[in-house]
PDB file of C-alpha atoms in Angstrom:
ATOM      1  CA  MET X   1      72.779  -1.026 141.008  1.00  0.00           C
ATOM      2  CA  ALA X   2      74.901  -1.050 137.875  1.00  0.00           C
ATOM      3  CA  ASP X   3      77.643   1.554 137.663  1.00  0.00           C
ATOM      4  CA  ILE X   4      77.070   3.859 134.678  1.00  0.00           C
ATOM      5  CA  SER X   5      79.622   6.369 135.625  1.00  0.00           C
ATOM      6  CA  VAL X   6      82.115   7.495 132.984  1.00  0.00           C
ATOM      7  CA  THR X   7      84.966   9.903 132.398  1.00  0.00           C
ATOM      8  CA  LEU X   8      84.561  11.895 129.214  1.00  0.00           C
ATOM      9  CA  ALA X   9      87.513  13.976 128.009  1.00  0.00           C
ATOM     10  CA  GLY X  10      88.771  14.034 131.532  1.00  0.00           C
ATOM     11  CA  VAL X  11      85.452  15.034 133.065  1.00  0.00           C
ATOM     12  CA  PRO X  12      84.036  12.572 135.527  1.00  0.00           C
ATOM     13  CA  LEU X  13      80.301  11.975 135.156  1.00  0.00           C
ATOM     14  CA  THR X  14      78.390   9.902 137.799  1.00  0.00           C
ATOM     15  CA  SER X  15      76.062   8.880 134.850  1.00  0.00           C
ATOM     16  CA  CYS X  16      76.861   8.467 131.091  1.00  0.00           C
ATOM     17  CA  VAL X  17      73.428  10.222 130.620  1.00  0.00           C
ATOM     18  CA  TYR X  18      72.981  13.948 130.747  1.00  0.00           C
ATOM     19  CA  ASN X  19      70.605  16.545 129.209  1.00  0.00           C
ATOM     20  CA  ALA X  20      70.908  17.914 125.771  1.00  0.00           C
ATOM     21  CA  SER X  21      71.102  21.640 125.282  1.00  0.00           C
ATOM     22  CA  GLY X  22      67.452  22.388 124.490  1.00  0.00           C
ATOM     23  CA  PRO X  23      64.118  24.054 125.430  1.00  0.00           C
ATOM     24  CA  ARG X  24      64.311  23.413 129.110  1.00  0.00           C
ATOM     25  CA  THR X  25      67.915  24.679 129.701  1.00  0.00           C
ATOM     26  CA  GLY X  26      67.506  28.364 129.215  1.00  0.00           C
ATOM     27  CA  SER X  27      67.485  29.625 132.770  1.00  0.00           C
ATOM     28  CA  SER X  28      69.103  28.813 136.061  1.00  0.00           C
ATOM     29  CA  ALA X  29      65.662  27.846 137.459  1.00  0.00           C
ATOM     30  CA  ALA X  30      65.162  25.225 134.723  1.00  0.00           C
ATOM     31  CA  MET X  31      68.753  23.924 134.843  1.00  0.00           C
ATOM     32  CA  SER X  32      68.614  23.576 138.621  1.00  0.00           C
ATOM     33  CA  LYS X  33      66.017  20.801 138.178  1.00  0.00           C
ATOM     34  CA  ILE X  34      68.569  18.934 136.076  1.00  0.00           C
ATOM     35  CA  ALA X  35      71.225  19.507 138.678  1.00  0.00           C
ATOM     36  CA  LYS X  36      68.956  17.920 141.305  1.00  0.00           C
ATOM     37  CA  SER X  37      68.295  14.916 139.091  1.00  0.00           C
ATOM     38  CA  ALA X  38      70.409  11.783 138.438  1.00  0.00           C
ATOM     39  CA  SER X  39      71.837  13.354 135.291  1.00  0.00           C
ATOM     40  CA  GLY X  40      75.593  13.016 134.962  1.00  0.00           C
ATOM     41  CA  GLY X  41      76.026  16.700 134.327  1.00  0.00           C
ATOM     42  CA  VAL X  42      74.320  19.980 133.357  1.00  0.00           C
ATOM     43  CA  LEU X  43      74.450  21.347 129.929  1.00  0.00           C
ATOM     44  CA  ALA X  44      73.297  24.878 129.450  1.00  0.00           C
ATOM     45  CA  LYS X  45      71.311  26.251 126.559  1.00  0.00           C
ATOM     46  CA  SER X  46      73.256  26.981 123.410  1.00  0.00           C
ATOM     47  CA  ALA X  47      74.189  30.650 123.743  1.00  0.00           C
ATOM     48  CA  THR X  48      74.625  33.460 121.244  1.00  0.00           C
ATOM     49  CA  ILE X  49      76.750  36.640 121.767  1.00  0.00           C
ATOM     50  CA  ALA X  50      73.636  38.634 122.790  1.00  0.00           C
ATOM     51  CA  SER X  51      70.252  37.426 124.203  1.00  0.00           C
ATOM     52  CA  GLN X  52      67.514  36.637 121.601  1.00  0.00           C
ATOM     53  CA  LYS X  53      63.891  35.696 121.571  1.00  0.00           C
ATOM     54  CA  GLY X  54      64.106  32.995 118.932  1.00  0.00           C
ATOM     55  CA  ASN X  55      61.433  32.134 116.362  1.00  0.00           C
ATOM     56  CA  ASP X  56      57.938  33.470 116.294  1.00  0.00           C
ATOM     57  CA  LEU X  57      55.164  31.827 118.247  1.00  0.00           C
ATOM     58  CA  PRO X  58      53.873  29.118 118.014  1.00  0.00           C
ATOM     59  CA  ARG X  59      57.135  27.132 117.959  1.00  0.00           C
ATOM     60  CA  THR X  60      56.357  24.085 119.939  1.00  0.00           C
ATOM     61  CA  TRP X  61      53.904  21.169 119.852  1.00  0.00           C
ATOM     62  CA  HIS X  62      52.973  18.745 122.564  1.00  0.00           C
ATOM     63  CA  GLU X  63      51.004  15.495 122.161  1.00  0.00           C
ATOM     64  CA  ASP X  64      47.911  15.458 124.355  1.00  0.00           C
ATOM     65  CA  ASN X  65      49.304  12.571 126.521  1.00  0.00           C
ATOM     66  CA  GLY X  66      52.541  14.274 126.981  1.00  0.00           C
ATOM     67  CA  LYS X  67      54.628  11.596 125.563  1.00  0.00           C
ATOM     68  CA  ALA X  68      55.974  13.483 122.633  1.00  0.00           C
ATOM     69  CA  SER X  69      56.764  17.070 121.559  1.00  0.00           C
ATOM     70  CA  LEU X  70      58.297  18.986 118.617  1.00  0.00           C
ATOM     71  CA  ASN X  71      60.027  22.232 118.679  1.00  0.00           C
ATOM     72  CA  SER X  72      61.511  24.882 116.260  1.00  0.00           C
ATOM     73  CA  GLU X  73      62.512  27.443 118.880  1.00  0.00           C
ATOM     74  CA  GLY X  74      65.311  29.178 117.048  1.00  0.00           C
ATOM     75  CA  LEU X  75      67.739  29.320 120.068  1.00  0.00           C
ATOM     76  CA  PRO X  76      65.998  31.683 122.498  1.00  0.00           C
ATOM     77  CA  ASN X  77      68.688  32.384 125.115  1.00  0.00           C
ATOM     78  CA  SER X  78      69.901  34.989 127.569  1.00  0.00           C
ATOM     79  CA  GLY X  79      73.366  35.389 125.870  1.00  0.00           C
ATOM     80  CA  ILE X  80      76.762  33.946 126.690  1.00  0.00           C
ATOM     81  CA  ASP X  81      77.445  36.335 129.587  1.00  0.00           C
ATOM     82  CA  TYR X  82      74.422  34.983 131.452  1.00  0.00           C
ATOM     83  CA  TYR X  83      75.482  31.331 131.236  1.00  0.00           C
ATOM     84  CA  ILE X  84      79.090  31.950 132.345  1.00  0.00           C
ATOM     85  CA  ASP X  85      78.147  34.333 135.215  1.00  0.00           C
ATOM     86  CA  PRO X  86      78.983  32.884 138.692  1.00  0.00           C
ATOM     87  CA  LYS X  87      75.487  33.825 139.934  1.00  0.00           C
ATOM     88  CA  THR X  88      73.862  31.832 137.240  1.00  0.00           C
ATOM     89  CA  ILE X  89      76.089  28.850 137.827  1.00  0.00           C
ATOM     90  CA  SER X  90      75.636  29.056 141.604  1.00  0.00           C
ATOM     91  CA  GLU X  91      71.860  29.200 141.165  1.00  0.00           C
ATOM     92  CA  THR X  92      71.924  26.205 138.737  1.00  0.00           C
ATOM     93  CA  MET X  93      74.147  23.982 140.683  1.00  0.00           C
ATOM     94  CA  GLY X  94      72.804  24.653 144.119  1.00  0.00           C
ATOM     95  CA  GLU X  95      73.526  21.581 146.352  1.00  0.00           C
ATOM     96  CA  SER X  96      75.364  19.789 143.490  1.00  0.00           C
ATOM     97  CA  PRO X  97      78.406  21.877 143.126  1.00  0.00           C
ATOM     98  CA  THR X  98      80.628  18.874 142.119  1.00  0.00           C
ATOM     99  CA  LYS X  99      78.339  17.886 139.255  1.00  0.00           C
ATOM    100  CA  PRO X 100      79.908  19.222 135.998  1.00  0.00           C
ATOM    101  CA  TYR X 101      78.425  22.255 134.524  1.00  0.00           C
ATOM    102  CA  MET X 102      78.954  22.670 130.830  1.00  0.00           C
ATOM    103  CA  VAL X 103      78.397  25.518 128.408  1.00  0.00           C
ATOM    104  CA  SER X 104      77.118  25.347 124.732  1.00  0.00           C
ATOM    105  CA  ILE X 105      77.615  28.017 122.136  1.00  0.00           C
ATOM    106  CA  SER X 106      76.048  28.564 118.750  1.00  0.00           C
ATOM    107  CA  GLY X 107      77.270  31.853 117.219  1.00  0.00           C
ATOM    108  CA  LYS X 108      75.624  33.374 114.169  1.00  0.00           C
ATOM    109  CA  ASN X 109      78.992  33.281 112.492  1.00  0.00           C
ATOM    110  CA  ILE X 110      82.557  31.961 113.221  1.00  0.00           C
ATOM    111  CA  ALA X 111      83.643  35.418 114.653  1.00  0.00           C
ATOM    112  CA  ASP X 112      80.843  35.084 117.274  1.00  0.00           C
ATOM    113  CA  ASN X 113      81.973  31.537 118.210  1.00  0.00           C
ATOM    114  CA  LEU X 114      85.592  32.633 118.551  1.00  0.00           C
ATOM    115  CA  GLN X 115      84.645  35.620 120.723  1.00  0.00           C
ATOM    116  CA  MET X 116      82.479  33.404 122.938  1.00  0.00           C
ATOM    117  CA  LEU X 117      85.251  30.877 123.375  1.00  0.00           C
ATOM    118  CA  GLN X 118      87.649  33.663 124.385  1.00  0.00           C
ATOM    119  CA  LYS X 119      85.084  34.970 126.926  1.00  0.00           C
ATOM    120  CA  ILE X 120      84.719  31.474 128.323  1.00  0.00           C
ATOM    121  CA  SER X 121      88.576  31.186 128.513  1.00  0.00           C
ATOM    122  CA  SER X 122      88.937  34.512 130.361  1.00  0.00           C
ATOM    123  CA  THR X 123      86.232  33.433 132.741  1.00  0.00           C
ATOM    124  CA  ILE X 124      87.822  30.114 133.552  1.00  0.00           C
ATOM    125  CA  GLU X 125      91.313  31.601 133.822  1.00  0.00           C
ATOM    126  CA  SER X 126      89.915  34.074 136.326  1.00  0.00           C
ATOM    127  CA  GLY X 127      88.977  31.243 138.742  1.00  0.00           C
ATOM    128  CA  SER X 128      85.602  32.647 139.463  1.00  0.00           C
ATOM    129  CA  VAL X 129      83.615  29.747 137.947  1.00  0.00           C
ATOM    130  CA  ASN X 130      83.767  26.086 137.467  1.00  0.00           C
ATOM    131  CA  ILE X 131      83.104  25.313 133.833  1.00  0.00           C
ATOM    132  CA  ALA X 132      83.802  21.661 133.155  1.00  0.00           C
ATOM    133  CA  ALA X 133      83.507  21.616 129.262  1.00  0.00           C
ATOM    134  CA  VAL X 134      82.171  23.449 126.295  1.00  0.00           C
ATOM    135  CA  GLU X 135      79.897  22.322 123.429  1.00  0.00           C
ATOM    136  CA  LEU X 136      80.333  23.928 120.047  1.00  0.00           C
ATOM    137  CA  ASN X 137      76.919  23.525 118.427  1.00  0.00           C
ATOM    138  CA  LEU X 138      77.239  22.989 114.721  1.00  0.00           C
ATOM    139  CA  ALA X 139      73.915  21.196 114.358  1.00  0.00           C
ATOM    140  CA  CYS X 140      71.018  23.643 115.234  1.00  0.00           C
ATOM    141  CA  PRO X 141      68.602  23.367 112.309  1.00  0.00           C
ATOM    142  CA  ASN X 142      65.852  25.721 113.493  1.00  0.00           C
ATOM    143  CA  ILE X 143      67.168  29.250 112.807  1.00  0.00           C
ATOM    144  CA  VAL X 144      65.657  30.868 109.765  1.00  0.00           C
ATOM    145  CA  GLY X 145      68.270  31.821 107.329  1.00  0.00           C
ATOM    146  CA  LYS X 146      71.117  30.054 109.101  1.00  0.00           C
ATOM    147  CA  PRO X 147      72.338  26.835 107.491  1.00  0.00           C
ATOM    148  CA  THR X 148      73.391  23.823 109.519  1.00  0.00           C
ATOM    149  CA  ILE X 149      77.219  24.006 109.432  1.00  0.00           C
ATOM    150  CA  GLY X 150      77.536  20.227 110.230  1.00  0.00           C
ATOM    151  CA  TYR X 151      76.187  19.420 106.763  1.00  0.00           C
ATOM    152  CA  ASP X 152      78.645  21.947 104.996  1.00  0.00           C
ATOM    153  CA  PHE X 153      81.900  20.091 105.363  1.00  0.00           C
ATOM    154  CA  GLU X 154      84.007  22.827 103.763  1.00  0.00           C
ATOM    155  CA  GLN X 155      82.659  25.293 106.263  1.00  0.00           C
ATOM    156  CA  MET X 156      83.002  22.920 109.151  1.00  0.00           C
ATOM    157  CA  GLU X 157      86.617  22.359 108.378  1.00  0.00           C
ATOM    158  CA  ASP X 158      87.201  26.141 108.398  1.00  0.00           C
ATOM    159  CA  VAL X 159      85.425  26.456 111.684  1.00  0.00           C
ATOM    160  CA  MET X 160      87.441  23.715 113.404  1.00  0.00           C
ATOM    161  CA  LYS X 161      90.669  25.155 111.989  1.00  0.00           C
ATOM    162  CA  GLN X 162      90.055  28.502 113.399  1.00  0.00           C
ATOM    163  CA  VAL X 163      88.861  27.229 116.804  1.00  0.00           C
ATOM    164  CA  ALA X 164      91.844  24.977 117.110  1.00  0.00           C
ATOM    165  CA  SER X 165      94.104  28.037 116.601  1.00  0.00           C
ATOM    166  CA  LEU X 166      92.832  29.807 119.682  1.00  0.00           C
ATOM    167  CA  PRO X 167      95.346  30.038 122.594  1.00  0.00           C
ATOM    168  CA  CYS X 168      93.082  28.055 124.786  1.00  0.00           C
ATOM    169  CA  PHE X 169      93.612  25.001 122.583  1.00  0.00           C
ATOM    170  CA  SER X 170      97.026  25.593 121.099  1.00  0.00           C
ATOM    171  CA  GLY X 171      99.198  24.483 124.094  1.00  0.00           C
ATOM    172  CA  SER X 172     100.091  20.906 125.013  1.00  0.00           C
ATOM    173  CA  LYS X 173      97.018  20.876 127.148  1.00  0.00           C
ATOM    174  CA  PRO X 174      93.677  22.535 126.341  1.00  0.00           C
ATOM    175  CA  LEU X 175      92.293  24.986 128.855  1.00  0.00           C
ATOM    176  CA  PHE X 176      89.068  22.994 128.724  1.00  0.00           C
ATOM    177  CA  PRO X 177      87.467  20.124 126.766  1.00  0.00           C
ATOM    178  CA  LEU X 178      85.614  21.058 123.682  1.00  0.00           C
ATOM    179  CA  GLY X 179      82.827  18.868 122.307  1.00  0.00           C
ATOM    180  CA  VAL X 180      81.044  19.355 119.013  1.00  0.00           C
ATOM    181  CA  LYS X 181      77.364  18.935 118.651  1.00  0.00           C
ATOM    182  CA  MET X 182      76.614  17.285 115.286  1.00  0.00           C
ATOM    183  CA  PRO X 183      73.577  16.893 113.152  1.00  0.00           C
ATOM    184  CA  PRO X 184      72.326  13.424 112.178  1.00  0.00           C
ATOM    185  CA  TYR X 185      73.943  11.772 109.182  1.00  0.00           C
ATOM    186  CA  PHE X 186      72.234   9.166 107.026  1.00  0.00           C
ATOM    187  CA  ASP X 187      74.869   8.122 104.492  1.00  0.00           C
ATOM    188  CA  ARG X 188      78.153   6.437 105.322  1.00  0.00           C
ATOM    189  CA  PRO X 189      80.276   8.900 103.302  1.00  0.00           C
ATOM    190  CA  HIS X 190      78.902  11.725 105.390  1.00  0.00           C
ATOM    191  CA  PHE X 191      80.038   9.976 108.559  1.00  0.00           C
ATOM    192  CA  GLU X 192      83.393   9.479 107.145  1.00  0.00           C
ATOM    193  CA  MET X 193      83.805  13.001 105.958  1.00  0.00           C
ATOM    194  CA  ALA X 194      82.763  14.450 109.359  1.00  0.00           C
ATOM    195  CA  ALA X 195      84.958  12.010 111.230  1.00  0.00           C
ATOM    196  CA  THR X 196      87.961  12.960 109.063  1.00  0.00           C
ATOM    197  CA  ILE X 197      87.522  16.559 109.936  1.00  0.00           C
ATOM    198  CA  LEU X 198      86.921  16.032 113.622  1.00  0.00           C
ATOM    199  CA  ASN X 199      89.894  13.616 114.006  1.00  0.00           C
ATOM    200  CA  LYS X 200      92.178  16.182 112.313  1.00  0.00           C
ATOM    201  CA  TYR X 201      91.524  18.552 115.248  1.00  0.00           C
ATOM    202  CA  LYS X 202      91.241  16.212 118.220  1.00  0.00           C
ATOM    203  CA  HIS X 203      93.684  17.016 120.945  1.00  0.00           C
TER     204      HIS X 203
END
């Protein structure tokens, strides 16, 4: 069997494929199924400061044969405290405690994102949980009234600048790896503009 393991930002993954933060990652019960699979890691649902129900129903569509689906959920989630709670992580990882568990955040504003990153930092520093990495979601397009930050390059630059200034990233070695979830781009100049911003703040 081919070896598809990889080390990403210092995090070893037994497979280069793992789940996206999406509809089936909102609870420990759902994430435990991913932990038991061949997925290289487990990425939790993008969290907000407080729990929220998301968009009104109906917000999902499934093809009759089960081969396709569409969703516009609006980030229903249990709030950041749930996804960094030792009980949640233990229930999720179960018999796969060495598989990387990763947290995703998508605040309603930059202040929310900074607050959540500080919460995560404090939790990791306490030694009570093993959070391998964090995803900063700048790509979620399905929240009414909230623009996709990944398409607003000026705003994206400001977000990355403020995030990079946090104590958990300001030392010689970050407290944890931070990835950025980006929206799809279709024009080469947009790829270049996004890459310029991200490369400016890579550690």
